[in-house]
């Protein structure tokens, strides 16, 4: 088959391509809107309900009203993105008389994204742009790789994570979280603590008070009695070991309370326990039905190496970062925000235990967002009007283009999302007219349909 240029028009009607299950553009749009509303209401109900639960208290009436408005507004945003995509595809065909490689999906998706993002609250636009740019970055790389323009880089996700984390930790050490508040700094503070922030040393009185408090807690712990001698002996051995580790000493510029060895080990163990707990809870919740029907899976699941991967990553990252930071202070007899770069790069080796493209790209985009906003506030970078909106629109258009023309390059989870929000109609669109561009679009669609457990609607019309 002769492969046409990407700008060569293809004489395909919207009836044949966009909505082969109905002859009416209006009916097709209405169906997408109805299906989209039902799906989006369910999705955002869970999202906003979780946000209320995370507050840890009973919401007030004004909070409930605000949550309800946000739920409906977010539903309207996502539904608009779905059905306006169909509107613009049909409209472009009527105006231009044909499609080409770009107007078949990217251009109408870009227009639909620009319209829909204006429906959403401005406070949520940055979060949405960050998410879709994350997925679009991976999709764009896959597209370039499928064309032979780039090659896969071994452990590339670890390199991205390491470089991004190093910049993020540098910002944290410089205490920039006070200048630009971001939830990512809360995550870093939870894992690393405030001892790695460059600030004025604590007052001796505060150190004395903290020391007195610790000594008091020590006496209470040592005086505690346990019913079994073996348990009491184990507790006493643990307390003695921790006291020795705490007393090993620290550099005069280290801001953590106890010795460097104790801080490194205790932080690593704490984060390992948290990661392990998260994995156990997730496995228990998501596979509860399997465990009930097949109790033997409990032993196989919770004793496997997979269950500890997240804990190994979190614990390893925290320990290596703190250890390398302390060693740098000992060797150089100084402290500097620049220590974040070698420490962050070394600690990123632990990401090999739980390497994931999604996490690496999220950290990368979050770091870019933080540094960009900080640069604007300091006057180093210009503020680009509408940058967040355009980033969302360009990224979403790329994802819709990939889902329509070359879905093998799309993240499977995003394909399933588009399949659900369209009620399976994304599988019915007849893309055979675009096989002339040499991407085997029809063959890719048949492969992607196998990812979805539910059969697409009107399956018989595909034969």
XYZ file of C-alpha atoms in Angstrom:
463
model
C 0.000 0.000 0.000
C 1.267 3.456 -0.866
C 1.863 5.575 2.262
C 0.449 9.072 1.886
C 1.883 12.307 3.251
C 0.430 13.401 6.574
C -1.093 16.483 4.931
C -2.765 14.495 2.147
C -6.552 14.665 2.603
C -8.566 11.483 3.028
C -12.138 11.496 1.749
C -13.839 9.943 4.763
C -17.153 11.219 6.072
C -17.900 11.679 9.737
C -20.659 9.073 9.358
C -18.116 6.488 8.263
C -15.434 7.501 10.740
C -16.762 9.276 13.836
C -20.173 7.694 14.460
C -20.843 4.685 12.210
C -23.544 3.470 14.604
C -25.857 6.406 13.771
C -26.385 8.695 10.790
C -26.958 11.792 12.925
C -24.131 13.912 14.287
C -26.526 15.341 16.866
C -27.613 11.917 18.119
C -23.985 10.770 18.381
C -23.079 13.840 20.419
C -26.112 13.423 22.690
C -25.238 9.791 23.325
C -21.678 10.675 24.270
C -22.943 13.393 26.606
C -25.383 11.062 28.385
C -22.846 8.261 28.785
C -20.158 10.727 29.821
C -22.306 12.352 32.504
C -23.108 8.992 34.079
C -19.463 7.916 34.133
C -18.097 11.261 35.333
C -20.625 11.528 38.145
C -19.434 8.162 39.487
C -15.740 8.991 39.141
C -15.880 12.431 40.729
C -18.241 11.256 43.475
C -15.448 8.989 44.687
C -12.820 11.730 44.289
C -14.704 14.387 46.237
C -15.932 11.931 48.865
C -12.328 10.887 49.481
C -11.287 14.528 49.828
C -13.891 14.965 52.585
C -12.768 11.816 54.394
C -9.112 12.887 54.253
C -9.929 15.980 56.303
C -10.538 13.729 59.287
C -13.581 15.552 60.607
C -17.287 15.928 59.976
C -17.744 18.502 57.177
C -19.815 21.592 57.797
C -22.795 22.577 55.652
C -20.809 25.206 53.676
C -18.116 22.597 52.991
C -20.717 20.144 51.758
C -22.206 22.761 49.432
C -18.765 23.648 48.092
C -17.992 19.976 47.535
C -21.284 19.468 45.712
C -20.591 22.429 43.418
C -17.100 21.133 42.738
C -18.431 17.659 41.985
C -20.954 18.956 39.455
C -18.487 21.402 37.898
C -15.820 18.743 37.431
C -18.407 16.416 35.925
C -19.436 19.141 33.489
C -15.797 19.756 32.554
C -14.954 16.144 31.724
C -18.252 15.511 29.978
C -17.746 18.618 27.829
C -14.318 17.331 26.823
C -15.894 14.081 25.648
C -18.857 15.241 23.583
C -17.275 18.439 22.206
C -14.542 16.265 20.688
C -17.227 14.616 18.569
C -18.769 17.988 17.687
C -15.488 19.417 16.426
C -14.619 16.310 14.415
C -17.930 16.478 12.587
C -17.678 20.259 12.154
C -14.177 20.091 10.662
C -15.345 17.503 8.140
C -18.220 19.733 7.087
C -16.011 22.831 6.780
C -13.006 21.268 5.044
C -14.716 18.459 3.148
C -12.120 15.880 4.250
C -9.692 14.868 6.974
C -5.941 14.631 7.067
C -3.578 13.100 9.615
C -3.812 16.106 11.941
C -7.439 17.148 11.554
C -8.588 13.565 12.058
C -8.065 13.871 15.796
C -5.400 16.275 17.089
C -6.992 19.552 15.952
C -10.544 18.760 17.138
C -9.158 17.369 20.403
C -7.174 20.564 20.946
C -10.274 22.692 20.397
C -12.374 20.486 22.676
C -9.765 20.644 25.423
C -9.574 24.442 25.256
C -13.341 24.697 25.601
C -13.702 22.141 28.382
C -10.843 23.322 30.619
C -12.549 26.711 30.879
C -15.524 24.946 32.461
C -13.396 23.561 35.288
C -12.435 25.614 38.340
C -9.241 27.578 37.867
C -7.806 26.090 41.075
C -7.891 22.605 39.539
C -6.484 23.449 36.114
C -2.835 23.171 37.146
C -3.449 19.744 38.665
C -5.210 18.532 35.517
C -2.483 19.946 33.281
C 0.145 18.210 35.396
C -1.616 14.860 35.088
C -2.242 14.890 31.334
C 1.249 16.262 30.592
C 2.626 13.329 32.562
C 0.782 10.793 30.406
C 1.411 12.800 27.221
C 5.172 12.836 27.849
C 5.253 9.041 27.927
C 2.960 8.844 24.890
C 5.072 11.311 22.909
C 8.209 9.323 23.675
C 6.489 6.110 22.540
C 5.451 7.801 19.279
C 9.008 8.955 18.597
C 10.339 5.527 19.486
C 7.868 3.777 17.162
C 9.152 5.935 14.303
C 12.772 5.121 15.117
C 13.611 8.709 16.058
C 14.712 7.820 19.595
C 15.868 4.682 21.346
C 14.855 3.308 24.708
C 17.278 4.309 27.461
C 18.006 1.548 30.012
C 16.824 2.654 33.461
C 15.799 6.001 32.014
C 13.017 6.361 34.573
C 15.609 6.155 37.374
C 17.673 8.907 35.739
C 14.589 11.134 35.378
C 13.596 10.479 38.976
C 17.116 11.163 40.252
C 17.611 14.448 38.417
C 14.131 15.718 39.297
C 14.407 14.682 42.925
C 17.799 16.362 43.267
C 16.371 19.693 42.105
C 13.345 19.214 44.358
C 15.538 18.457 47.376
C 17.682 21.512 46.572
C 14.554 23.680 46.709
C 13.588 22.002 49.974
C 17.025 22.576 51.520
C 16.848 26.221 50.490
C 13.556 26.380 52.398
C 11.685 27.563 49.327
C 8.510 25.861 50.543
C 7.875 29.066 52.501
C 8.069 31.117 49.315
C 6.043 28.751 47.149
C 3.742 26.404 49.007
C 3.203 23.060 47.339
C 1.924 19.722 48.600
C 5.061 18.020 47.266
C 7.104 19.758 49.968
C 4.796 18.219 52.577
C 5.645 14.781 51.202
C 9.381 15.557 51.321
C 9.106 16.897 54.878
C 7.254 13.759 55.957
C 9.970 11.500 54.503
C 13.126 13.505 55.257
C 12.091 15.823 58.062
C 13.041 19.441 58.679
C 16.586 18.574 59.761
C 17.829 18.902 56.166
C 16.475 22.432 55.732
C 19.065 25.220 55.781
C 18.029 27.452 58.678
C 19.301 29.032 61.880
C 20.492 26.561 64.480
C 18.116 25.738 67.255
C 18.514 27.576 70.562
C 20.282 25.741 73.393
C 17.183 26.058 75.559
C 15.168 24.203 72.953
C 17.834 21.523 72.729
C 17.852 21.242 76.522
C 14.066 20.961 76.644
C 14.068 18.314 73.941
C 16.872 16.439 75.756
C 14.958 16.558 79.042
C 11.846 15.281 77.311
C 13.741 12.427 75.733
C 15.386 11.526 79.033
C 11.972 11.499 80.696
C 10.586 9.231 77.992
C 13.643 7.018 78.391
C 13.023 6.581 82.098
C 9.370 5.788 81.489
C 10.240 3.197 78.871
C 12.874 1.571 81.063
C 10.562 1.395 84.054
C 7.770 -0.252 82.073
C 7.108 -3.851 83.127
C 6.041 -6.650 80.792
C 4.346 -9.908 81.814
C 6.826 -12.255 80.086
C 10.551 -12.160 80.899
C 11.457 -12.831 77.265
C 9.500 -9.792 76.072
C 10.985 -7.640 78.813
C 14.499 -8.760 77.893
C 13.887 -8.014 74.219
C 12.567 -4.546 75.011
C 15.541 -3.823 77.263
C 17.954 -4.950 74.545
C 16.193 -2.748 72.002
C 16.316 0.285 74.307
C 19.998 -0.256 75.015
C 20.791 -0.579 71.312
C 18.902 2.588 70.399
C 20.590 4.508 73.230
C 24.004 3.459 71.970
C 23.121 4.462 68.419
C 21.825 7.826 69.577
C 25.028 8.452 71.514
C 27.355 7.794 68.568
C 27.442 11.508 67.893
C 26.819 13.835 64.992
C 28.516 16.651 63.130
C 28.143 20.096 64.655
C 26.237 21.246 61.513
C 23.794 18.335 61.533
C 20.403 19.567 62.726
C 18.835 16.246 63.643
C 18.487 15.539 67.369
C 20.376 12.265 67.693
C 23.454 10.665 66.187
C 23.809 10.412 62.422
C 23.709 6.606 62.416
C 20.540 6.492 64.489
C 18.813 9.132 62.359
C 19.728 7.297 59.160
C 18.545 3.887 60.361
C 15.419 5.053 62.207
C 14.216 7.158 59.252
C 14.782 4.281 56.842
C 12.954 1.788 59.058
C 10.049 4.182 59.542
C 9.606 4.776 55.797
C 10.044 1.072 55.046
C 7.271 0.268 57.532
C 4.989 2.865 55.964
C 5.628 1.556 52.446
C 5.063 -2.020 53.546
C 1.858 -1.020 55.319
C 0.550 0.754 52.211
C 1.212 -2.302 50.061
C -0.436 -4.661 52.544
C -3.548 -2.509 52.854
C -3.844 -2.065 49.083
C -3.466 -5.787 48.458
C -5.993 -6.593 51.177
C -8.582 -4.150 49.827
C -8.148 -4.758 46.091
C -7.899 -8.550 46.288
C -10.318 -9.226 49.124
C -12.626 -11.324 46.946
C -9.751 -13.483 45.726
C -8.539 -14.054 49.280
C -12.020 -15.108 50.419
C -12.449 -17.587 47.566
C -8.817 -18.772 47.626
C -7.308 -18.426 51.121
C -4.051 -19.992 49.905
C -3.324 -16.757 48.065
C -2.853 -14.958 51.392
C 0.441 -16.704 52.099
C 1.660 -16.395 48.514
C 0.797 -12.678 48.309
C 1.977 -11.395 51.663
C 5.186 -13.431 51.765
C 6.310 -12.499 48.247
C 9.121 -10.088 47.492
C 6.697 -7.828 45.618
C 4.956 -6.794 48.814
C 8.119 -5.126 50.134
C 9.160 -3.236 46.973
C 7.533 0.069 47.906
C 8.948 -0.123 51.419
C 12.438 -0.878 50.086
C 12.217 2.158 47.830
C 10.955 4.579 50.495
C 13.223 3.286 53.230
C 16.257 3.055 50.957
C 15.784 6.530 49.523
C 15.418 8.155 52.946
C 18.365 6.312 54.479
C 20.751 6.915 51.583
C 19.830 10.594 51.341
C 20.324 11.228 55.047
C 23.491 9.153 55.225
C 25.113 10.889 52.254
C 24.133 14.340 53.567
C 25.714 13.597 56.938
C 28.865 12.193 55.332
C 29.235 15.301 53.180
C 29.035 17.488 56.280
C 31.624 15.325 58.062
C 34.064 15.265 55.132
C 33.776 18.939 54.145
C 33.121 20.385 57.608
C 30.478 22.565 55.981
C 26.871 22.513 54.912
C 25.413 23.661 51.614
C 22.143 23.392 49.656
C 24.271 21.962 46.831
C 24.638 18.772 48.875
C 21.099 17.965 47.712
C 22.378 17.062 44.240
C 24.863 14.278 45.081
C 22.636 13.046 47.909
C 19.530 13.029 45.703
C 21.305 11.227 42.864
C 22.689 8.564 45.204
C 19.333 8.090 46.935
C 17.545 7.687 43.592
C 19.273 4.312 43.188
C 16.619 2.983 45.597
C 13.999 3.803 42.945
C 15.109 0.589 41.204
C 13.078 -1.328 43.805
C 9.864 0.381 42.657
C 10.719 1.962 39.293
C 7.647 3.320 37.556
C 7.350 5.715 34.621
C 4.284 7.397 36.088
C 6.036 8.282 39.353
C 9.213 9.456 37.617
C 7.347 11.684 35.162
C 5.072 13.059 37.882
C 8.095 14.080 39.972
C 9.690 15.623 36.869
C 6.650 17.733 35.969
C 6.029 18.682 39.589
C 9.630 19.865 39.914
C 9.330 21.857 36.701
C 6.130 23.443 37.979
C 7.715 24.415 41.304
C 10.881 25.866 39.769
C 8.915 27.697 37.078
C 6.582 29.344 39.589
C 9.476 30.206 41.886
C 11.325 31.738 38.918
C 8.285 33.865 38.122
C 7.975 35.078 41.711
C 11.663 36.041 41.771
C 11.464 37.767 38.386
C 13.869 35.360 36.685
C 11.276 33.961 34.274
C 8.410 35.655 32.428
C 4.834 34.749 33.223
C 3.205 33.224 30.133
C -0.537 34.052 30.073
C -2.689 30.949 29.710
C 0.288 28.564 29.964
C -1.574 26.073 32.156
C -4.577 26.031 29.831
C -2.420 25.543 26.741
C -0.361 22.816 28.427
C -3.549 20.933 29.249
C -4.964 21.392 25.748
C -1.789 20.390 23.882
C -1.233 17.336 26.102
C -4.861 16.184 25.920
C -4.882 16.591 22.145
C -1.826 14.353 21.862
C -3.510 11.688 23.996
C -6.713 11.787 21.930
C -4.682 11.671 18.727
C -2.809 8.593 19.915
C -6.034 6.898 21.023
C -7.555 7.501 17.586
C -4.702 6.993 15.126
C -1.950 5.002 16.881
C -3.298 3.630 20.190
C -0.421 1.181 20.742
C 1.630 4.186 21.907
C -0.947 5.156 24.535
C -0.767 4.076 28.147
C -3.223 1.145 28.547
C -4.851 2.680 31.614
C -5.701 5.847 29.662
C -7.153 3.792 26.815
C -9.420 2.022 29.306
C -10.461 5.415 30.689
C -11.433 6.664 27.207
C -13.219 3.395 26.539
C -15.290 3.805 29.718
C -16.148 7.481 29.313
C -17.299 6.872 25.710
C -19.303 3.789 26.602
C -17.136 1.696 24.276
C -17.742 3.958 21.284
C -14.038 4.658 20.881
C -13.699 1.094 19.608
C -16.466 1.472 17.032
C -15.028 4.476 15.219
C -14.070 3.212 11.741
C -10.432 4.222 11.290
C -9.740 2.060 8.222
C -9.612 5.154 5.998
C -6.482 6.312 7.838
C -4.507 3.128 7.221
C -3.091 4.961 4.173
C -0.728 6.788 6.533
C 1.128 3.535 7.134
C 0.490 3.093 10.868
C -1.828 0.048 10.656
C -4.413 1.973 12.655
C -7.147 -0.665 12.222
C -4.839 -3.424 13.424
C -3.822 -1.415 16.472
C -7.454 -0.846 17.395
C -8.192 -4.574 17.312
C -5.268 -5.157 19.642
C -6.331 -2.432 22.079
C -9.893 -3.751 22.225
C -8.543 -6.838 23.985
C -7.458 -4.676 26.922
C -11.069 -3.929 27.844
C -13.019 -6.676 29.564
C -16.375 -5.255 28.499
C -17.418 -5.664 24.894
C -17.921 -2.440 22.968
C -21.469 -1.485 22.092
C -22.919 -2.568 18.780
C -20.154 -5.156 18.348
C -22.009 -6.705 15.441
C -21.586 -3.546 13.357
C -17.830 -4.070 13.262
C -18.130 -7.248 11.202
